[in-house]
mmCIF file of C-alpha atoms in Angstrom:
data_model
loop_
_atom_site.group_PDB
_atom_site.id
_atom_site.type_symbol
_atom_site.label_atom_id
_atom_site.label_comp_id
_atom_site.label_asym_id
_atom_site.label_seq_id
_atom_site.Cartn_x
_atom_site.Cartn_y
_atom_site.Cartn_z
ATOM 1 C CA MET A 1 -3.135 -20.843 -16.709
ATOM 2 C CA ASN A 2 -5.405 -19.428 -19.394
ATOM 3 C CA ASP A 3 -4.553 -16.301 -21.382
ATOM 4 C CA SER A 4 -7.366 -14.193 -19.887
ATOM 5 C CA ARG A 5 -5.935 -14.694 -16.376
ATOM 6 C CA ARG A 6 -2.473 -13.711 -17.571
ATOM 7 C CA GLN A 7 -3.863 -10.427 -18.860
ATOM 8 C CA GLN A 8 -5.366 -9.691 -15.431
ATOM 9 C CA MET A 9 -2.110 -10.224 -13.533
ATOM 10 C CA LEU A 10 -0.442 -7.147 -12.184
ATOM 11 C CA ASP A 11 2.715 -6.236 -14.037
ATOM 12 C CA PRO A 12 5.198 -5.025 -11.392
ATOM 13 C CA THR A 13 6.580 -2.463 -13.854
ATOM 14 C CA THR A 14 3.228 -0.642 -13.666
ATOM 15 C CA VAL A 15 2.987 -0.641 -9.852
ATOM 16 C CA GLN A 16 4.140 1.871 -7.248
ATOM 17 C CA VAL A 17 3.441 2.144 -3.528
ATOM 18 C CA LEU A 18 2.371 5.075 -1.359
ATOM 19 C CA LEU A 19 2.425 4.623 2.409
ATOM 20 C CA ALA A 20 0.896 7.376 4.502
ATOM 21 C CA ASP A 21 1.238 8.251 8.166
ATOM 22 C CA LEU A 22 2.881 5.000 9.171
ATOM 23 C CA GLN A 23 4.587 6.832 12.006
ATOM 24 C CA THR A 24 5.439 5.588 15.467
ATOM 25 C CA HIS A 25 2.916 7.907 17.133
ATOM 26 C CA ILE A 26 0.101 7.379 14.590
ATOM 27 C CA VAL A 27 0.106 3.600 13.971
ATOM 28 C CA PRO A 28 -1.256 2.886 17.503
ATOM 29 C CA LEU A 29 -4.268 5.136 16.769
ATOM 30 C CA GLY A 30 -5.645 2.509 14.399
ATOM 31 C CA ARG A 31 -8.141 0.305 16.220
ATOM 32 C CA THR A 32 -8.877 -2.179 13.417
ATOM 33 C CA ASN A 33 -5.375 -3.569 12.971
ATOM 34 C CA GLU A 34 -3.145 -4.343 15.923
ATOM 35 C CA PRO A 35 0.036 -2.216 15.637
ATOM 36 C CA THR A 36 2.381 -5.226 15.675
ATOM 37 C CA ALA A 37 0.422 -6.915 12.873
ATOM 38 C CA LEU A 38 0.331 -3.699 10.853
ATOM 39 C CA ARG A 39 4.075 -3.224 11.261
ATOM 40 C CA ARG A 40 4.716 -6.857 10.263
ATOM 41 C CA ALA A 41 2.565 -6.410 7.118
ATOM 42 C CA ALA A 42 4.319 -3.122 6.304
ATOM 43 C CA GLY A 43 7.700 -4.838 6.634
ATOM 44 C CA SER A 44 6.531 -7.662 4.384
ATOM 45 C CA LEU A 45 5.299 -5.161 1.796
ATOM 46 C CA ALA A 46 8.607 -3.286 2.016
ATOM 47 C CA THR A 47 10.538 -6.495 1.268
ATOM 48 C CA ILE A 48 8.233 -7.278 -1.678
ATOM 49 C CA CYS A 49 8.788 -3.745 -3.002
ATOM 50 C CA GLU A 50 12.550 -4.230 -2.888
ATOM 51 C CA LEU A 51 12.332 -7.682 -4.518
ATOM 52 C CA LEU A 52 10.194 -6.386 -7.386
ATOM 53 C CA ASP A 53 11.843 -2.962 -7.653
ATOM 54 C CA LEU A 54 8.620 -1.111 -6.882
ATOM 55 C CA PRO A 55 9.014 2.595 -6.157
ATOM 56 C CA VAL A 56 7.849 3.577 -2.670
ATOM 57 C CA THR A 57 6.770 7.048 -1.599
ATOM 58 C CA LEU A 58 6.356 7.807 2.084
ATOM 59 C CA SER A 59 4.033 10.608 3.142
ATOM 60 C CA THR A 60 3.709 11.728 6.733
ATOM 61 C CA ALA A 61 1.928 14.197 8.921
ATOM 62 C CA PRO A 62 4.277 16.500 10.853
ATOM 63 C CA GLY A 63 5.790 14.580 13.746
ATOM 64 C CA PRO A 64 8.195 11.766 14.616
ATOM 65 C CA ASP A 65 9.716 9.422 12.112
ATOM 66 C CA VAL A 66 8.147 6.557 10.193
ATOM 67 C CA ILE A 67 8.090 3.089 11.707
ATOM 68 C CA ALA A 68 11.426 1.271 11.573
ATOM 69 C CA GLU A 69 10.156 -1.213 8.967
ATOM 70 C CA LEU A 70 10.112 1.623 6.414
ATOM 71 C CA ASP A 71 13.427 3.323 7.234
ATOM 72 C CA ARG A 72 14.984 1.750 4.132
ATOM 73 C CA PHE A 73 12.993 4.074 1.867
ATOM 74 C CA GLY A 74 14.541 7.317 3.058
ATOM 75 C CA ALA A 75 12.996 10.545 4.211
ATOM 76 C CA PRO A 76 9.238 10.922 3.907
ATOM 77 C CA LEU A 77 7.450 13.821 2.282
ATOM 78 C CA VAL A 78 5.713 15.817 5.020
ATOM 79 C CA ARG A 79 2.243 17.216 4.342
ATOM 80 C CA THR A 80 -0.200 19.208 6.422
ATOM 81 C CA GLY A 81 -3.598 17.956 5.236
ATOM 82 C CA PRO A 82 -5.680 14.786 5.202
ATOM 83 C CA ALA A 83 -4.936 13.763 1.595
ATOM 84 C CA CYS A 84 -1.524 13.001 0.132
ATOM 85 C CA TRP A 85 -2.782 14.212 -3.232
ATOM 86 C CA ASP A 86 -3.186 17.763 -1.875
ATOM 87 C CA ASP A 87 0.560 17.970 -1.268
ATOM 88 C CA PRO A 88 2.291 19.046 -4.514
ATOM 89 C CA ALA A 89 5.554 17.217 -3.704
ATOM 90 C CA THR A 90 3.780 13.931 -2.955
ATOM 91 C CA ARG A 91 1.512 14.222 -5.986
ATOM 92 C CA ALA A 92 4.560 14.907 -8.200
ATOM 93 C CA ALA A 93 6.450 11.956 -6.709
ATOM 94 C CA ILE A 94 3.545 9.696 -7.686
ATOM 95 C CA THR A 95 2.784 11.124 -11.122
ATOM 96 C CA ASP A 96 6.467 11.316 -12.103
ATOM 97 C CA GLN A 97 6.800 7.517 -11.737
ATOM 98 C CA HIS A 98 4.556 6.908 -14.775
ATOM 99 C CA ARG A 99 3.211 3.763 -13.111
ATOM 100 C CA ARG A 100 -0.598 3.702 -13.206
ATOM 101 C CA THR A 101 -1.268 1.232 -10.385
ATOM 102 C CA LEU A 102 -1.013 2.876 -6.983
ATOM 103 C CA VAL A 103 -0.863 0.575 -3.980
ATOM 104 C CA LEU A 104 -1.879 2.484 -0.872
ATOM 105 C CA GLY A 105 -1.678 1.828 2.848
ATOM 106 C CA GLY A 106 -1.797 3.983 5.944
ATOM 107 C CA VAL A 107 -3.412 5.110 9.152
ATOM 108 C CA THR A 108 -6.175 6.079 9.282
ATOM 109 C CA SER A 109 -8.265 4.344 6.668
ATOM 110 C CA GLU A 110 -11.097 6.851 7.036
ATOM 111 C CA ILE A 111 -8.888 9.909 6.572
ATOM 112 C CA VAL A 112 -5.607 9.715 4.673
ATOM 113 C CA VAL A 113 -6.293 6.420 2.889
ATOM 114 C CA LEU A 114 -9.841 7.327 1.844
ATOM 115 C CA HIS A 115 -9.116 10.839 0.605
ATOM 116 C CA THR A 116 -5.874 9.895 -1.129
ATOM 117 C CA ALA A 117 -7.477 6.891 -2.823
ATOM 118 C CA LEU A 118 -10.434 8.934 -4.099
ATOM 119 C CA ASP A 119 -8.132 11.677 -5.403
ATOM 120 C CA ALA A 120 -5.810 9.188 -7.141
ATOM 121 C CA LEU A 121 -8.784 7.402 -8.714
ATOM 122 C CA ALA A 122 -10.119 10.751 -9.975
ATOM 123 C CA ALA A 123 -6.670 11.415 -11.472
ATOM 124 C CA GLY A 124 -6.868 8.174 -13.470
ATOM 125 C CA PHE A 125 -4.821 5.813 -11.315
ATOM 126 C CA ASP A 126 -5.785 2.227 -10.586
ATOM 127 C CA VAL A 127 -5.809 2.114 -6.787
ATOM 128 C CA GLN A 128 -5.341 -0.943 -4.599
ATOM 129 C CA VAL A 129 -5.586 -0.476 -0.848
ATOM 130 C CA VAL A 130 -3.682 -3.074 1.176
ATOM 131 C CA ALA A 131 -5.970 -3.553 4.170
ATOM 132 C CA ASP A 132 -3.332 -5.252 6.307
ATOM 133 C CA VAL A 133 -1.164 -2.109 6.056
ATOM 134 C CA CYS A 134 -4.055 0.110 7.140
ATOM 135 C CA GLY A 135 -5.630 0.952 10.455
ATOM 136 C CA GLY A 136 -9.033 2.460 10.998
ATOM 137 C CA LEU A 137 -10.683 4.267 13.869
ATOM 138 C CA SER A 138 -13.399 1.598 14.099
ATOM 139 C CA ASP A 139 -14.527 -1.397 12.058
ATOM 140 C CA ARG A 140 -17.708 0.407 11.092
ATOM 141 C CA THR A 141 -16.055 3.596 9.838
ATOM 142 C CA GLU A 142 -13.222 1.740 8.124
ATOM 143 C CA GLN A 143 -15.681 -0.448 6.225
ATOM 144 C CA ALA A 144 -17.601 2.666 5.161
ATOM 145 C CA ALA A 145 -14.353 4.137 3.801
ATOM 146 C CA TYR A 146 -13.526 0.907 1.938
ATOM 147 C CA ARG A 147 -17.012 0.860 0.398
ATOM 148 C CA GLN A 148 -16.495 4.419 -0.857
ATOM 149 C CA ILE A 149 -13.155 3.464 -2.399
ATOM 150 C CA GLU A 150 -14.640 0.396 -4.087
ATOM 151 C CA ALA A 151 -17.647 2.384 -5.356
ATOM 152 C CA ALA A 152 -15.208 4.823 -6.974
ATOM 153 C CA GLY A 153 -13.372 1.951 -8.719
ATOM 154 C CA GLY A 154 -10.638 1.086 -6.216
ATOM 155 C CA ARG A 155 -9.814 -2.377 -4.947
ATOM 156 C CA ILE A 156 -9.286 -3.558 -1.384
ATOM 157 C CA THR A 157 -6.637 -6.267 -1.150
ATOM 158 C CA SER A 158 -3.871 -7.554 1.139
ATOM 159 C CA VAL A 159 -0.110 -7.887 0.949
ATOM 160 C CA PRO A 160 -0.267 -11.661 0.219
ATOM 161 C CA SER A 161 -2.907 -11.197 -2.496
ATOM 162 C CA LEU A 162 -1.026 -8.302 -4.066
ATOM 163 C CA ALA A 163 2.301 -10.150 -4.022
ATOM 164 C CA SER A 164 0.849 -13.315 -5.496
ATOM 165 C CA ASP A 165 -0.823 -11.266 -8.218
ATOM 166 C CA MET A 166 2.610 -10.024 -9.318
ATOM 167 C CA VAL A 167 4.732 -13.113 -8.570
ATOM 168 C CA ARG A 168 3.135 -16.157 -10.151
ATOM 169 C CA ASP A 169 5.974 -18.667 -9.870
ATOM 170 C CA PHE A 170 7.206 -19.443 -6.371
ATOM 171 C CA THR A 171 9.985 -21.720 -7.682
ATOM 172 C CA THR A 172 12.101 -18.825 -8.984
ATOM 173 C CA PRO A 173 14.523 -17.073 -6.609
ATOM 174 C CA THR A 174 12.196 -14.049 -6.426
ATOM 175 C CA GLY A 175 9.189 -16.323 -5.969
ATOM 176 C CA ARG A 176 10.838 -18.301 -3.171
ATOM 177 C CA THR A 177 11.847 -15.132 -1.337
ATOM 178 C CA THR A 178 8.342 -13.734 -1.822
ATOM 179 C CA ILE A 179 6.631 -16.763 -0.320
ATOM 180 C CA GLU A 180 9.181 -16.920 2.530
ATOM 181 C CA THR A 181 8.479 -13.245 3.280
ATOM 182 C CA LEU A 182 4.726 -13.788 3.298
ATOM 183 C CA VAL A 183 4.959 -16.870 5.505
ATOM 184 C CA ALA A 184 7.292 -15.105 7.961
ATOM 185 C CA ALA A 185 4.902 -12.142 8.196
ATOM 186 C CA ALA A 186 2.041 -14.490 9.070
ATOM 187 C CA HIS A 187 3.832 -15.709 12.215
#
């Protein structure tokens, strides 16, 4: 591997994760990602976060609890608006981590993901949206939201791409568990 590629790898110590509105009553509202697939991807991301010691912040709209795959991260921060960044407690939870790469997923892509991504980008964060942990209202509107995020400097990725950008050796114990997690989520 050449040195320029090494410099582009994501350093897990600079990464944190924000998951928004992944709640039992909201996940089915996404029409672009089947709820079972979204939940499987969220569970895979949760395992990767634990393996790599990535901080996870959960943000929810008022209502029932987060999906079971995220229970391990404790109580979510409840907000009342469309952007996590507008909620002082959520914004503080993110900025207090001092990790400049924000990985973001949630339902819906056109509302909470879009507005939160744009706000975080404006605040100087590098934002990566994990598409397989998102759900949009329609393909057309979700793609429009992703284009806005990319135009503002964000990146659209997936859990496997993100994980393999941080874990480059699948022969280590962490690498083996990472690849096993990704393969299991694909089935």
